[in-house]
CSV table of C-alpha atoms in Angstrom, one decimal:
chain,number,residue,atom,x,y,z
A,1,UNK,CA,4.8,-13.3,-14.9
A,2,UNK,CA,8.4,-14.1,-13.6
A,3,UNK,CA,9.0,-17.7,-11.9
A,4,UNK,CA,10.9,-15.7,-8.8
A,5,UNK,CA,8.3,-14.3,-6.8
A,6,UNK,CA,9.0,-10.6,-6.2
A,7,UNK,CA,7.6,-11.1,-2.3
A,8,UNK,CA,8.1,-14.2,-1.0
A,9,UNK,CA,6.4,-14.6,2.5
A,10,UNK,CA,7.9,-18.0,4.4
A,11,UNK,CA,5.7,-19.0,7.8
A,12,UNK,CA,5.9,-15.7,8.8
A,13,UNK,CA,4.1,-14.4,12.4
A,14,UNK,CA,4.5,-12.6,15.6
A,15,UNK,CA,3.4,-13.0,19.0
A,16,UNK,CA,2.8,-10.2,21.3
A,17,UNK,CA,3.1,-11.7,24.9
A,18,UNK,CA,0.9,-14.8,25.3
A,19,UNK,CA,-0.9,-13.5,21.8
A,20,UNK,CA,-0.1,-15.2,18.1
A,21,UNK,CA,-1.5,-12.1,16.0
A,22,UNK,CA,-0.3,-13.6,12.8
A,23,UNK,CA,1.1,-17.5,12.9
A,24,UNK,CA,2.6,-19.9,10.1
A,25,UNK,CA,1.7,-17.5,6.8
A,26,UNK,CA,3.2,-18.3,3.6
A,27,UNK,CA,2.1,-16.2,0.8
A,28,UNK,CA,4.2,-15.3,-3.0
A,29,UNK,CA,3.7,-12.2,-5.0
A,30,UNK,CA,4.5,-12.0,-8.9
A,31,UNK,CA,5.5,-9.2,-10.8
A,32,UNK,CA,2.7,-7.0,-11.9
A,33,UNK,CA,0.0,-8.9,-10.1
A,34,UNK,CA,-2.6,-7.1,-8.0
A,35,UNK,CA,-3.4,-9.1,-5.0
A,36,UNK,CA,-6.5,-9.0,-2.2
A,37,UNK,CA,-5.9,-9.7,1.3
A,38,UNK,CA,-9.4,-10.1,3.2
A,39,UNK,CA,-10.4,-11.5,6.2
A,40,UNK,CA,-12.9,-11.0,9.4
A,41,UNK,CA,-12.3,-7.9,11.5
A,42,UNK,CA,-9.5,-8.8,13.6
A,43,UNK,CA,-8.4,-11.4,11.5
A,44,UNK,CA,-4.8,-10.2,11.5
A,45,UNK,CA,-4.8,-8.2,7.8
A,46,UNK,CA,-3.0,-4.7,8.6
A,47,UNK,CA,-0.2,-6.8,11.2
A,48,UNK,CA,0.5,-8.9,8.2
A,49,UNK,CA,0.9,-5.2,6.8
A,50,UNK,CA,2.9,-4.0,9.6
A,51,UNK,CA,5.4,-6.9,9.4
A,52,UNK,CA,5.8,-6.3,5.6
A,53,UNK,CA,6.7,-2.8,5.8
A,54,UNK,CA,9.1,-3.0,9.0
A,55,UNK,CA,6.7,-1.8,11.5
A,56,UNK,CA,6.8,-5.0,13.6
A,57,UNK,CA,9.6,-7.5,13.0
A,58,UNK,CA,8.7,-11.2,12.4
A,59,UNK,CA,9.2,-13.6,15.5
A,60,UNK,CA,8.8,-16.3,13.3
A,61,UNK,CA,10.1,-17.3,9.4
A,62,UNK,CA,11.5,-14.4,6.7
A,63,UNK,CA,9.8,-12.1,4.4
A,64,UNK,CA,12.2,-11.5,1.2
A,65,UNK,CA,11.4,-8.7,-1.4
A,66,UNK,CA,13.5,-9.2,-4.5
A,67,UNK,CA,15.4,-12.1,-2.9
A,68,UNK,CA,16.4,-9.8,0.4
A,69,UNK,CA,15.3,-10.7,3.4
A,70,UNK,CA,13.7,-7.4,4.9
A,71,UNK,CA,13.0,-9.2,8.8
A,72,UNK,CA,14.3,-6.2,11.1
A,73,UNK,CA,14.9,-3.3,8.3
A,74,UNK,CA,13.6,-0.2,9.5
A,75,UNK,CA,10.6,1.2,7.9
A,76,UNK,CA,12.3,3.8,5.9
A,77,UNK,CA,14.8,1.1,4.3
A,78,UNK,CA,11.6,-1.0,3.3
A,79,UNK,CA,10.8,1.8,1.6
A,80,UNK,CA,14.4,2.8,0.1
A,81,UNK,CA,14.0,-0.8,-1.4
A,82,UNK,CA,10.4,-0.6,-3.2
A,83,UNK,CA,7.6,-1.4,-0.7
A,84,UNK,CA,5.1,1.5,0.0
A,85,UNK,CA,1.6,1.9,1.7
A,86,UNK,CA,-1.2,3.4,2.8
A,87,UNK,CA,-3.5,3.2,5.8
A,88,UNK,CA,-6.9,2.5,7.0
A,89,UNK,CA,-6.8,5.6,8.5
A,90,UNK,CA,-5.5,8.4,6.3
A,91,UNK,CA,-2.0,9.6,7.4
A,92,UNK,CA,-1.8,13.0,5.1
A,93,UNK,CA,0.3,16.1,6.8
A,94,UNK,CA,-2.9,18.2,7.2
A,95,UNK,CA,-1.8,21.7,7.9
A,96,UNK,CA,0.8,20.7,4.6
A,97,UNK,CA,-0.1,21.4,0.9
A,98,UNK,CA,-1.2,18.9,-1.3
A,99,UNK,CA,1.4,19.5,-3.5
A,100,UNK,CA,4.0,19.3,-0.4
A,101,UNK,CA,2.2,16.0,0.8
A,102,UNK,CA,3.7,14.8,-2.3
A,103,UNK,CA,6.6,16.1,-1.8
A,104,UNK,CA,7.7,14.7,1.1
A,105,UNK,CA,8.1,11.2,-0.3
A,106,UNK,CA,10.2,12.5,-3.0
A,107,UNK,CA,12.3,13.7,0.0
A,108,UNK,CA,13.6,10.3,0.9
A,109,UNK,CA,15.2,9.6,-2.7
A,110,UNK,CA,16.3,12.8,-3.1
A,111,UNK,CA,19.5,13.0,-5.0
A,112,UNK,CA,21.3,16.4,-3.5
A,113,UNK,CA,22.6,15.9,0.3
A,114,UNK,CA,21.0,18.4,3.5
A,115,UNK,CA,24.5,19.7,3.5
A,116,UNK,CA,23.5,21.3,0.0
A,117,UNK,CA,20.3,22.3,1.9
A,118,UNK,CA,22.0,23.7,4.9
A,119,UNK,CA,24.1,25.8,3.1
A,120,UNK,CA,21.7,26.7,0.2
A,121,UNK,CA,23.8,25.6,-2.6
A,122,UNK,CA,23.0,25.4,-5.8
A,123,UNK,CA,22.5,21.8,-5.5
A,124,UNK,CA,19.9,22.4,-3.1
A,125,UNK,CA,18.0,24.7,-5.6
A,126,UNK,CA,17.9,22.4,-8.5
A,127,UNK,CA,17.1,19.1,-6.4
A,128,UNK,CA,13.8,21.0,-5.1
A,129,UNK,CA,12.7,22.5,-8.5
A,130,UNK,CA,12.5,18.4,-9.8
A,131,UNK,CA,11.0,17.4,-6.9
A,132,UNK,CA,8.3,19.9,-7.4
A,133,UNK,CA,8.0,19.2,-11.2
A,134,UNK,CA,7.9,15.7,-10.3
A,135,UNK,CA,5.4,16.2,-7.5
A,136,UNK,CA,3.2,17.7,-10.1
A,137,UNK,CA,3.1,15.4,-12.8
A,138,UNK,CA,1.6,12.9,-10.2
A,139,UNK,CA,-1.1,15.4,-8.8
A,140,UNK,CA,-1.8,15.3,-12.9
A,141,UNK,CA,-2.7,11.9,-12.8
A,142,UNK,CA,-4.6,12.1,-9.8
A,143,UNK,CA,-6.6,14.6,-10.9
A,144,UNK,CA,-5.4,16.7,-8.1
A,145,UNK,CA,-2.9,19.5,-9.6
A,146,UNK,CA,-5.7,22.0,-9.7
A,147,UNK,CA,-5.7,21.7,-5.8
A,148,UNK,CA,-1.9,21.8,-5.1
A,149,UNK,CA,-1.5,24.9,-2.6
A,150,UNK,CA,-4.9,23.6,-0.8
A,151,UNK,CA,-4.5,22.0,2.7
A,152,UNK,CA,-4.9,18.6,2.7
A,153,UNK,CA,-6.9,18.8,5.7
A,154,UNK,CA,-9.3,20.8,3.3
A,155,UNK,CA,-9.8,18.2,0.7
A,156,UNK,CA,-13.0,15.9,0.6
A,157,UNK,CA,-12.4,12.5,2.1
A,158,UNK,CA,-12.1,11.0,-1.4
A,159,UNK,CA,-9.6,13.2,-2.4
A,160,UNK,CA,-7.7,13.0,0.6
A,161,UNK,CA,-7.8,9.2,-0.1
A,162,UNK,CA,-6.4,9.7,-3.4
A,163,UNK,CA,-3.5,12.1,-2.3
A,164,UNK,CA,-2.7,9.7,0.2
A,165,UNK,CA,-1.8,7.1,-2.9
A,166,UNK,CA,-0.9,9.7,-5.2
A,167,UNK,CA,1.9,10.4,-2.2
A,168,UNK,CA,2.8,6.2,-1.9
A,169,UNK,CA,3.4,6.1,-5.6
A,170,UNK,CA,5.7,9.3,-5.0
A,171,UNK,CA,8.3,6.7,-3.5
A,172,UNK,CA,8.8,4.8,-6.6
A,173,UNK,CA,7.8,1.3,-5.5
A,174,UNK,CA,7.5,-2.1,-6.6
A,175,UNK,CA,5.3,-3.5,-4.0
A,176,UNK,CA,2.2,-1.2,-3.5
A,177,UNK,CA,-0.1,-2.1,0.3
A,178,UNK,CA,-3.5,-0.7,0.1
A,179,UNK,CA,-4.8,-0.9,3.2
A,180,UNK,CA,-8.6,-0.3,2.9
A,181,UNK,CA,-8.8,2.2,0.5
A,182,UNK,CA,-12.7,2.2,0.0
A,183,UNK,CA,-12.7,2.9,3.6
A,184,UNK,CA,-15.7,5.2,4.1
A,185,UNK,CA,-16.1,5.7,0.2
A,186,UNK,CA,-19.9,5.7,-1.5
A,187,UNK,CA,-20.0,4.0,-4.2
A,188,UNK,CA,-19.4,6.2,-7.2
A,189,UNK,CA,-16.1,6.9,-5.1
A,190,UNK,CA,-15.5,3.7,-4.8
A,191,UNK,CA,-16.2,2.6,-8.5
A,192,UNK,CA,-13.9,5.5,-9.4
A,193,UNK,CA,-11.3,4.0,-6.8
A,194,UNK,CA,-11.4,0.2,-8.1
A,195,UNK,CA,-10.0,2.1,-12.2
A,196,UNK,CA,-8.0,4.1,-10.6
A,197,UNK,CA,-6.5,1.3,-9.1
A,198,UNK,CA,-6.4,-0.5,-12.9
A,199,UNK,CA,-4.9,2.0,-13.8
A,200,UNK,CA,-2.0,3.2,-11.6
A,201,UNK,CA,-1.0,-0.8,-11.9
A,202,UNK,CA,-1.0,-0.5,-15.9
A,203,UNK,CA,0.9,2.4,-16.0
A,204,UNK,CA,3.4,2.3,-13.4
A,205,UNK,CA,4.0,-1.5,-14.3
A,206,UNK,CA,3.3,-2.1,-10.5
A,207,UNK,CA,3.0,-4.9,-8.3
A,208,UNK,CA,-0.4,-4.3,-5.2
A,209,UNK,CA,-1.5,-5.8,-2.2
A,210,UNK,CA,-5.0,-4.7,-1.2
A,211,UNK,CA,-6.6,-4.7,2.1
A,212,UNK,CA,-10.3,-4.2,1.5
A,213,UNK,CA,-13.9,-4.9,3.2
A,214,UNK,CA,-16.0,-3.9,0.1
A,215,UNK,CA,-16.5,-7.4,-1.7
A,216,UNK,CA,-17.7,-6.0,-5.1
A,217,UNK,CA,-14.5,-4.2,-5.0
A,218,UNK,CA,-11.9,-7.0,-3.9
A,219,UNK,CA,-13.2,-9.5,-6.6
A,220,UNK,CA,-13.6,-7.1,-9.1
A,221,UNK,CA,-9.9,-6.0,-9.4
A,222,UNK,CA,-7.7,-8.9,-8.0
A,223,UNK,CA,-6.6,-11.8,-9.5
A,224,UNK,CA,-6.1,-13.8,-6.6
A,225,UNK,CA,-7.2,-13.5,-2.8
A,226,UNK,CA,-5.5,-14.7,0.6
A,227,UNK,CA,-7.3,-14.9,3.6
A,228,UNK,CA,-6.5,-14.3,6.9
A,229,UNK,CA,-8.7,-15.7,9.9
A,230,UNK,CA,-7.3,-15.0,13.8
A,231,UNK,CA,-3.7,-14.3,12.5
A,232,UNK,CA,-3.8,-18.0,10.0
A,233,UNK,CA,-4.6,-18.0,6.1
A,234,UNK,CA,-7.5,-20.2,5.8
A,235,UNK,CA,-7.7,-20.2,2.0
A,236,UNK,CA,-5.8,-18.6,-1.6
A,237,UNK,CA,-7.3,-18.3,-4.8
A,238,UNK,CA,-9.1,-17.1,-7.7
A,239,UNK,CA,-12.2,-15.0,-6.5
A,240,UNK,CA,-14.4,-17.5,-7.6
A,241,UNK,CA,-12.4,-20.2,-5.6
A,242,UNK,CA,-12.8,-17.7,-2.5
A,243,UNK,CA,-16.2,-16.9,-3.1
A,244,UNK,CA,-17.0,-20.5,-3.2
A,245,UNK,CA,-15.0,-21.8,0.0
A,246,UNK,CA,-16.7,-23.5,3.1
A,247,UNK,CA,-13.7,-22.2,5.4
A,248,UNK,CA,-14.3,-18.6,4.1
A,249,UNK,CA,-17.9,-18.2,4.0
A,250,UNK,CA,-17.3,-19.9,7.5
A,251,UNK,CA,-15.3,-17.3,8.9
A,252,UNK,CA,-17.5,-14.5,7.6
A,253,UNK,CA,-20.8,-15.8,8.7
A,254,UNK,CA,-19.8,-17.3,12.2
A,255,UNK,CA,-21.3,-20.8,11.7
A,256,UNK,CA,-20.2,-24.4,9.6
A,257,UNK,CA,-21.1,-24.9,5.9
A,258,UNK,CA,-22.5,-27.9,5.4
């Protein structure tokens, strides 16, 4: 693991009106880790989100992805520069094809210009056949190639969730935000989610932040946890330190450990 922290996250929060939805967090991310972010419902988790990926800029401190600070980037630069998510709520192009759904993120590094496009050049022609033979090779790994011309609307909520990370990866990130995947998942899904996970980090030598409600899931796959708790991190550590702490088990159950 590198000693320069790939996200470095310095008393970052933001205050809507009168409200503090996040306040004062500090958090690092290393190269190749796989992180959980947990919390209470409304304890803050997909703002933190929001402010990483340039949905909301930061009224307090600086968040700085490979030493560049990223506080009012627009989302698509975030992205440009290696951060890409997900969403609690799935965000696929429904009436698009799977194999377009992944094809749309290839869109934003795509090397030939839309004058190329506009004129139908040769250029044009070329840059589209790799993005489609790119596009594919993912829906490979995902399990999903047999289903490319389907609607994504079509697919089985499972499958839609993998598509929907199948599409993130697409981007060519660093930094990948999982914002409860497991979302709505049975278990077998969700045992198939937590390797699929494993492996997407292993292979594509990637860096993940993960949202997630399922507990089994959370401290089976990351190596260290942050907590969030009305828009403050309460507590950071291995799972078994998080499993363990007064101040979480506080915040989840609504009452003082003793």
């Amino acid at each position: 693991m590198a000693n320069t922290p790939l996200l470095k996250v310095d008393n970052v929060g933001i205050q809507f009106g009168g409200l503090k939805a996040v306040s004062g967090v500090n958090a690092e991310l290393y190269q190749g880790e796989l992180i959980g972010l947990i919390g209470p419902n409304g304890a803050g988790k997909t703002t933190f989100f929001n402010l990483l990926t340039g949905v909301y800029v930061p009224t307090e401190g600086q968040i700085l992805f490979g030493g560049e600070k990223l506080n009012g980037l627009a989302p698509y630069q975030i992205t440009r520069k290696g951060i890409s998510r997900t969403f609690q709520n799935i965000r696929l192009f429904g009436d698009l094809s799977v194999l377009d759904n992944v094809k749309v993120a290839y869109h934003s590094l795509a090397k030939h210009s839309i004058l190329s496009s506009i004129l139908r050049l040769p250029s044009h022609f070329s840059g589209e056949k790799e993005m489609e033979e790119k596009a594919v090779e993912f829906l490979k790994i995902f399990n999903l190639d047999g289903l490319k011309y389907e609607m994504a609307k079509n697919l089985p909520y499972g499958q839609q969730r993998r598509l929907e990370i199948a599409r993130a990866l697409a981007a060519h990130p660093k930094l990948l935000l999982l914002d409860e995947p497991a979302a709505g998942m049975n278990p077998q899904e969700t045992k198939e989610l937590m390797d699929l996970i494993a492996f997407i980090r292993k292979e594509f030598n990637l860096t993940i932040l993960l949202i997630e409600h399922d507990m089994p899931l959370v401290m089976g796959v990351c190596e260290r946890i942050y907590v969030l708790d009305h828009g403050q991190l309460i507590a950071q550590g291995s799972p078994e330190d998080i499993r363990n702490n007064p101040k979480v088990i506080e915040a989840y159950l609504g009452e003082e450990v003793s």
